[in-house]
Each structure stands twice: as C-alpha cells, then as structure tokens.
PDB file of C-alpha atoms in Angstrom:
ATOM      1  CA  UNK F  37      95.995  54.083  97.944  1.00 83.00           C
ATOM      2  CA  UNK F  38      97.018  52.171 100.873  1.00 85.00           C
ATOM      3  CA  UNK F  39      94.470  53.108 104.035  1.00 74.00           C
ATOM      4  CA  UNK F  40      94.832  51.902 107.667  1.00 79.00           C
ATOM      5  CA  UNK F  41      92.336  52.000 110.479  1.00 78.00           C
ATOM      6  CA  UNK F  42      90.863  55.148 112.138  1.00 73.00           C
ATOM      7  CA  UNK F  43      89.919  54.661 115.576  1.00 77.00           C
ATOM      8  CA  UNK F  44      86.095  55.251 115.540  1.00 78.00           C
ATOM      9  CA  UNK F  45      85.570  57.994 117.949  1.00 74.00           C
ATOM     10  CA  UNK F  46      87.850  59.979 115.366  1.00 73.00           C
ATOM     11  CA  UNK F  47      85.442  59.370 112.317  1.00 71.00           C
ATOM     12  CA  UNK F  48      83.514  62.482 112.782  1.00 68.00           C
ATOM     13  CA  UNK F  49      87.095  64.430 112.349  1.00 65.00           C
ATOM     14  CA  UNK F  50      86.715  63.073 108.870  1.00 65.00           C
ATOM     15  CA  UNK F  51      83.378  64.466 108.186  1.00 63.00           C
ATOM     16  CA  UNK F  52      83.286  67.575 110.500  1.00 64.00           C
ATOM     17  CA  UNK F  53      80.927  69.838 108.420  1.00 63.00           C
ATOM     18  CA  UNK F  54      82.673  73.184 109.639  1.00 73.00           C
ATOM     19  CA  UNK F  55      82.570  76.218 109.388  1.00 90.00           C
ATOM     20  CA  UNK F  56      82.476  76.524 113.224  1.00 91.00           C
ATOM     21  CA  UNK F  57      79.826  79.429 114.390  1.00 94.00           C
ATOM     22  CA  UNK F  58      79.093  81.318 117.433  1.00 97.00           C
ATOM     23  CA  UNK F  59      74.937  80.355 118.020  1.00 98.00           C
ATOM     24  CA  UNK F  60      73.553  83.069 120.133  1.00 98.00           C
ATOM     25  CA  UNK F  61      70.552  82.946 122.452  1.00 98.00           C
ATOM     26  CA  UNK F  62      68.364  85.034 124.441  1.00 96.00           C
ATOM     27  CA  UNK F  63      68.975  84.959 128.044  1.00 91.00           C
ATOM     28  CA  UNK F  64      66.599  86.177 130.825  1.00 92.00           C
ATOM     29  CA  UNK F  65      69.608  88.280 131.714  1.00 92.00           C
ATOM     30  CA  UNK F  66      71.480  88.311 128.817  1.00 94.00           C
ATOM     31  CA  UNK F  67      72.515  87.143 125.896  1.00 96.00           C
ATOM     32  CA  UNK F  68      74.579  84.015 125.578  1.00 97.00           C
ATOM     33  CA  UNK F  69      76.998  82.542 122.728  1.00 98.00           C
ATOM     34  CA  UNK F  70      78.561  79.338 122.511  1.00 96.00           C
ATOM     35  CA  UNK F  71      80.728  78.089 119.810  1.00 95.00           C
ATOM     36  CA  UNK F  72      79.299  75.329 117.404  1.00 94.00           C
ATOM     37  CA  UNK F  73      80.311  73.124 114.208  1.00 89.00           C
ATOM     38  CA  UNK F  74      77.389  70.288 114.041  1.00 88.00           C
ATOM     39  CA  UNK F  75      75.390  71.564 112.108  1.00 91.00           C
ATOM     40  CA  UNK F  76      74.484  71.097 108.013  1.00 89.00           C
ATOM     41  CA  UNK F  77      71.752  72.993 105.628  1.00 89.00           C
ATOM     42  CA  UNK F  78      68.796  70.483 105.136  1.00 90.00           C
ATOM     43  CA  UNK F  79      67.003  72.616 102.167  1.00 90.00           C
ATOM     44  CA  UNK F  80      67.182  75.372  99.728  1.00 87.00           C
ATOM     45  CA  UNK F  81      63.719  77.376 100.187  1.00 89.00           C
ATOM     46  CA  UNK F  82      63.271  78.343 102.876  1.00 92.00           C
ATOM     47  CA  UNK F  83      66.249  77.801 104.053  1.00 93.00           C
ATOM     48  CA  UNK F  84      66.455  74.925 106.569  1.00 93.00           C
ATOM     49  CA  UNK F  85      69.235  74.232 108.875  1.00 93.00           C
ATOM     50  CA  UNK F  86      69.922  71.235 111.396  1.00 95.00           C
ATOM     51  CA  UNK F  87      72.240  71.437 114.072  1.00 95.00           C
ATOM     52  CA  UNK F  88      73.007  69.316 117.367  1.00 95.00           C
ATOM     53  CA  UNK F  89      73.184  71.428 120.750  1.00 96.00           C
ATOM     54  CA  UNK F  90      73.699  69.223 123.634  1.00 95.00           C
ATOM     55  CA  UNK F  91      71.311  69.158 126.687  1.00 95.00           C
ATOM     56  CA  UNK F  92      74.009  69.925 129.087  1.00 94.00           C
ATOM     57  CA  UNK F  93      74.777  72.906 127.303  1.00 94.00           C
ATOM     58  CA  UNK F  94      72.643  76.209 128.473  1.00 96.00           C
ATOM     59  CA  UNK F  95      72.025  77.732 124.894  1.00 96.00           C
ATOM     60  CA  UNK F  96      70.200  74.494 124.652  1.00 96.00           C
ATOM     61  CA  UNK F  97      67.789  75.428 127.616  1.00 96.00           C
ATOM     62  CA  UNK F  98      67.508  78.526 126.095  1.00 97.00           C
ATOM     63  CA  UNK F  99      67.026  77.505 122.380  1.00 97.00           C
ATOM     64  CA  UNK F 100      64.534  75.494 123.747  1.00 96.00           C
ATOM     65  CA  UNK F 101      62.687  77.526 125.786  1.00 96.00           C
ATOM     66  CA  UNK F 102      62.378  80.275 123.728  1.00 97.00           C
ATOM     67  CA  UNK F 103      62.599  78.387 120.170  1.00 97.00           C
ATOM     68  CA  UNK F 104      65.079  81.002 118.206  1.00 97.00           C
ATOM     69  CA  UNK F 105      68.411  81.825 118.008  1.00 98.00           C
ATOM     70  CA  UNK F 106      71.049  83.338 115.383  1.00 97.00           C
ATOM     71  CA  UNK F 107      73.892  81.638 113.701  1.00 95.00           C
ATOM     72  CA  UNK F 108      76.939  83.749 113.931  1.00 96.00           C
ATOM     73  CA  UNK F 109      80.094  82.954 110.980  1.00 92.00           C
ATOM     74  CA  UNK F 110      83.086  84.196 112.037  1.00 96.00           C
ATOM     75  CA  UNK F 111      86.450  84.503 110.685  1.00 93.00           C
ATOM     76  CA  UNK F 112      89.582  83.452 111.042  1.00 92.00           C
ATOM     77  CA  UNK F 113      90.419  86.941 112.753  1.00 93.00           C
ATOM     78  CA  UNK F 114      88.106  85.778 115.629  1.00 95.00           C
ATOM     79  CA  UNK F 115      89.827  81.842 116.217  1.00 92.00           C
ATOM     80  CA  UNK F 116      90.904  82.800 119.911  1.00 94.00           C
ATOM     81  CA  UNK F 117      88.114  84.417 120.897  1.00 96.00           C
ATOM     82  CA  UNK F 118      85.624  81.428 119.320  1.00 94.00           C
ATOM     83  CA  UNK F 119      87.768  78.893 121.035  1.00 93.00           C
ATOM     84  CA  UNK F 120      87.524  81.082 124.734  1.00 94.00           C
ATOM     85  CA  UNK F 121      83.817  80.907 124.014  1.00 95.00           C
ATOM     86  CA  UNK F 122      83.898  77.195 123.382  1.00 92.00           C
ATOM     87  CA  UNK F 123      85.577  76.502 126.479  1.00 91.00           C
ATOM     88  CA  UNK F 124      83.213  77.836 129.335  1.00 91.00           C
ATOM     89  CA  UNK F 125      79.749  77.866 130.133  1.00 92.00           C
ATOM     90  CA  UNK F 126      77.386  81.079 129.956  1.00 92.00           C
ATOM     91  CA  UNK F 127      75.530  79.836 132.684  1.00 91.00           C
ATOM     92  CA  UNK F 128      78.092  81.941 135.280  1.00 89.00           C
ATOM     93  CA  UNK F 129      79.260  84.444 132.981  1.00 94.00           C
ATOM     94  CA  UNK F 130      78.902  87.077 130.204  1.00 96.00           C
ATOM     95  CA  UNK F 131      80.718  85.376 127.484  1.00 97.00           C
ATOM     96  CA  UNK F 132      79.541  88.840 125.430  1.00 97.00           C
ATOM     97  CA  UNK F 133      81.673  90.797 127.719  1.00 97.00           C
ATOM     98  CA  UNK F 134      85.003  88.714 128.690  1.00 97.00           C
ATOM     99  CA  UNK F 135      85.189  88.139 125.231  1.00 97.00           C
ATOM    100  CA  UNK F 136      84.997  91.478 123.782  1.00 97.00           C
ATOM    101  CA  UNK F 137      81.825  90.307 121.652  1.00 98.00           C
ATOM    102  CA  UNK F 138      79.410  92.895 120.646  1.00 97.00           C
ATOM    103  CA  UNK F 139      75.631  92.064 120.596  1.00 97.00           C
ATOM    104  CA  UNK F 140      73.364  93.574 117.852  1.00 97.00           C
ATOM    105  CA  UNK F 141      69.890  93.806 117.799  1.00 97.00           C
ATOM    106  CA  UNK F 142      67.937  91.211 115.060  1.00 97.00           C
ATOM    107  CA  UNK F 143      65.069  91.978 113.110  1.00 96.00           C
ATOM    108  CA  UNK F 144      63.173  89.006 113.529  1.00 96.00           C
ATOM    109  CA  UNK F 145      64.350  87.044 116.434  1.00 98.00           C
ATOM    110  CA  UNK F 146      65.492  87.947 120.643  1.00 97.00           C
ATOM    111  CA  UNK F 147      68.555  86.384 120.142  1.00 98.00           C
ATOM    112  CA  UNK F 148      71.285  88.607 118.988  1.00 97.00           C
ATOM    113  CA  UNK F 149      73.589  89.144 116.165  1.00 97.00           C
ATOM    114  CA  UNK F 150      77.239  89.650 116.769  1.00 97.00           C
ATOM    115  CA  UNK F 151      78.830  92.750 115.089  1.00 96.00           C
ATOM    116  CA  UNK F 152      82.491  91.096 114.555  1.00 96.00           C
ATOM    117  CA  UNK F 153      80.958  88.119 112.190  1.00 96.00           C
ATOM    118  CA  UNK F 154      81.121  88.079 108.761  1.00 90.00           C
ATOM    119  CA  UNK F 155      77.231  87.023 108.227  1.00 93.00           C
ATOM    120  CA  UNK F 156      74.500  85.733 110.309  1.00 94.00           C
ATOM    121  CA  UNK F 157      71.264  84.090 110.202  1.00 95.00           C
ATOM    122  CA  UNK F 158      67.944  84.486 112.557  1.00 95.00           C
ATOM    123  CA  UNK F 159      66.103  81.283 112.812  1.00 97.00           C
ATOM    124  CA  UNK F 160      63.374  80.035 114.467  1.00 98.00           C
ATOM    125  CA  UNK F 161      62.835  76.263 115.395  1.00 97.00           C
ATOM    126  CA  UNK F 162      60.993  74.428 113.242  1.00 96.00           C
ATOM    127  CA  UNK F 163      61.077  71.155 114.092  1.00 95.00           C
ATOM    128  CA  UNK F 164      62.222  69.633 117.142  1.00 90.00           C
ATOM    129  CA  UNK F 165      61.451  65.744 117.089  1.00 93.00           C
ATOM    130  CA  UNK F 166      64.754  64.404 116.932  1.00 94.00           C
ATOM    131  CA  UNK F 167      65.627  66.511 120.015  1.00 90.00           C
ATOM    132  CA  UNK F 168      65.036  64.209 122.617  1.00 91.00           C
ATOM    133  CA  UNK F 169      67.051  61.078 121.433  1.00 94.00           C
ATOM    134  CA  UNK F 170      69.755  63.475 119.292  1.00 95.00           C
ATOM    135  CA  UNK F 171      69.953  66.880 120.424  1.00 96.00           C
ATOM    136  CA  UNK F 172      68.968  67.441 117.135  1.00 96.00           C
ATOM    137  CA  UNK F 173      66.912  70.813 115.788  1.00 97.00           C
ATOM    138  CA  UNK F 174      65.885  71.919 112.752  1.00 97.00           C
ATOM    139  CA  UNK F 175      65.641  75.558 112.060  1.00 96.00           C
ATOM    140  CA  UNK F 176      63.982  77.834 109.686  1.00 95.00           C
ATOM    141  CA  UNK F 177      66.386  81.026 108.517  1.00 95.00           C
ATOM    142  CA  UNK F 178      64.042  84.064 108.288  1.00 95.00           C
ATOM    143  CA  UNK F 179      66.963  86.774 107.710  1.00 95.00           C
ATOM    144  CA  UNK F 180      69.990  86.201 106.606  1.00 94.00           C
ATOM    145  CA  UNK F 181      72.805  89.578 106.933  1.00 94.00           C
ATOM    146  CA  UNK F 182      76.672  89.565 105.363  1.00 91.00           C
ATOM    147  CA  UNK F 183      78.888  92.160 105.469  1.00 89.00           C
ATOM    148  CA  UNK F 184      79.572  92.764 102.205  1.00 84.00           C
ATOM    149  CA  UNK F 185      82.810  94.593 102.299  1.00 82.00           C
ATOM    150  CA  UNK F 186      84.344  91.174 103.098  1.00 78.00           C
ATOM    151  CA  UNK F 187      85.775  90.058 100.322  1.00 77.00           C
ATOM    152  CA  UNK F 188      86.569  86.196 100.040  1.00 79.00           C
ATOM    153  CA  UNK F 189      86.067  85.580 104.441  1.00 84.00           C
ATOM    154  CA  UNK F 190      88.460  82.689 105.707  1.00 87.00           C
ATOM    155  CA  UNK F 191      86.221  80.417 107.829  1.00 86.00           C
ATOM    156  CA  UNK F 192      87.188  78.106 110.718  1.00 82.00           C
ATOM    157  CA  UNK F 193      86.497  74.908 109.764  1.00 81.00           C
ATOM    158  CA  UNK F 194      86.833  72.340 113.589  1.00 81.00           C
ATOM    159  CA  UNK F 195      88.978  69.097 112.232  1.00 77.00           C
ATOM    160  CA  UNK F 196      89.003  67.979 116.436  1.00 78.00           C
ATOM    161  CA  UNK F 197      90.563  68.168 119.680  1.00 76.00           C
ATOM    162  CA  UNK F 198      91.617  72.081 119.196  1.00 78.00           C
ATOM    163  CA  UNK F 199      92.805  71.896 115.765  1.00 78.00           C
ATOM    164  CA  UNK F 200      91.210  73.500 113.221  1.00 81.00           C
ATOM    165  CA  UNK F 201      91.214  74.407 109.240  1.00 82.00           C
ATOM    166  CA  UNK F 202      91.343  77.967 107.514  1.00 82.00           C
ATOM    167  CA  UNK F 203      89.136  78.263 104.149  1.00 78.00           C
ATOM    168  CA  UNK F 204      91.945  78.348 101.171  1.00 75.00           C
ATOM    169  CA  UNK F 205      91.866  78.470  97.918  1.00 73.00           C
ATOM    170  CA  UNK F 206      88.579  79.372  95.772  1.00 73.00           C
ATOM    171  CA  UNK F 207      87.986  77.327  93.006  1.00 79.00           C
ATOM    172  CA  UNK F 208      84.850  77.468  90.510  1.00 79.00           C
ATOM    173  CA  UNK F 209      83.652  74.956  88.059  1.00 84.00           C
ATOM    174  CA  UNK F 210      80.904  74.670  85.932  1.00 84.00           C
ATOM    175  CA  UNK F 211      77.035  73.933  87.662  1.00 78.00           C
ATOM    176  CA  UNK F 212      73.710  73.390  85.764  1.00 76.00           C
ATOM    177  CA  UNK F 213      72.187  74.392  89.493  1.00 66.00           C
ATOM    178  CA  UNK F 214      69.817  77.319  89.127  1.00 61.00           C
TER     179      UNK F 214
END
C-alpha cells in the first residue's frame, strides 16, 4: 500500500479516540457542559479514565476546583446540539438552557448528569500530576448509568475540523478476556 505524508498537526485525526462526550461540571451558579473527545480508559477496576481539558477552558477551573465531574455519551441524535456546545464558552452563558440540555441530579458527584445521553459516568479526580504540563487528569468512575432501552447507540466519534464519524456496523469475535 502506497502511503504519502500527513502533515503533522493532522496526526491526531488519525488516532482521535472518540466517542465525543459532553463533561459536565458544577458551577457556583450553574451547571456547565462542554463537549470533549481526548480522553481514553487507563484501567479496568476501578475504572480509570484520563482525559485532557485545557486551562483556558472554564470546566477546567471548575474540574479543578471542585475535583468531579460526569462524562456524558451522547448520540448521534444529539450531533448539533454537541457541536453548539463545543463552540462557546459557559463562562457567559447557560449552555444547559440555549441548548435544550436537561440536568439530572448524580448520586455521587455535584456535577450533573444529562437526561438526553445514552450513559454517563460520575468521577472524581484521582490524580492530577500531569495537569500542569498536559492538561491531563485522571479520574476514578464511581457510578456508571445507561439507558437500557437503547439498543445498539450510534456514537459520535470527532475525526477533526467539524467532521465527524457515526458508530456502524457491530461485529463480534472471539475473546479469552474475562
């Protein structure tokens, strides 16, 4: 297979790890949301996961300040309204509100659940050293919801620069995993 160059500040395009989410906050006046899709599961039990949240972004002064948040999966059903959050800054605004988002209370964290996703995870920060140089945290899942009358849920998956991928085809093959 013949292969030609890839301009680097495309590579991650290659390896985005999808699907996107909606990571929600608590605010001191509300709740914010912004849209997400760096982020990878780091271990089985308990359930780790690391994502990046930049410092300019203001769920990362609130992730920060109050160490917890909830990882929202949407579906393909939601694309418009998950790039709308993407796009602006819930510093000024209730992104809960313009975008017709409704907040649900968690069990373990501040930081709320949205009713439209197809699952979502409470987490608490566990481990923030790489935060300074990367943005980087790692998070603990400590309750994990799905709705289970979605059958088979088409995630977004970001590919870059406003184009994204739709889950397809499920495929199984055999695993030895436990």
């Amino acid at each position: 297979m013949e292969k030609r160059p890839l301009p680097l500040d495309q590579a991650y395009t290659l390896l985005e790890p999808g699907p996107v989410i909606l990571l929600t906050t608590a605010g001191p006046k509300r709740p914010n949301v912004m849209t997400q899709s760096w982020h990878l599961m780091m271990e089985f039990e308990p359930p780790l996961v690391g994502c990046v949240v930049s410092n300019r972004n203001y769920s990362y002064e609130l992730l920060t300040r109050n160490r917890e948040c909830v990882i929202n999966i949407p579906t393909e059903d939601l694309a418009e309204k998950v790039v709308g959050v993407g796009n602006c800054s819930g510093r000024r605004m209730d992104k809960f509100r313009r975008f017709g988002l409704t907040p649900v209370a968690a069990s373990q964290v501040k930081a709320p659940l949205i009713e439209e996703c197809y699952a979502s995870l409470e987490c608490r920060l566990r481990d923030e050293r790489l935060n300074t140089d990367y943005n980087f945290f790692v998070l603990e899942v400590v309750a994990a919801w799905v709705a289970p009358g979605r059958k088979r849920p088409r995630t977004l998956h970001h590919q870059g620069w406003g184009a994204f991928r739709i889950d397809g085809k499920l495929i199984r093959l055999p695993s030895r995993m436990k």
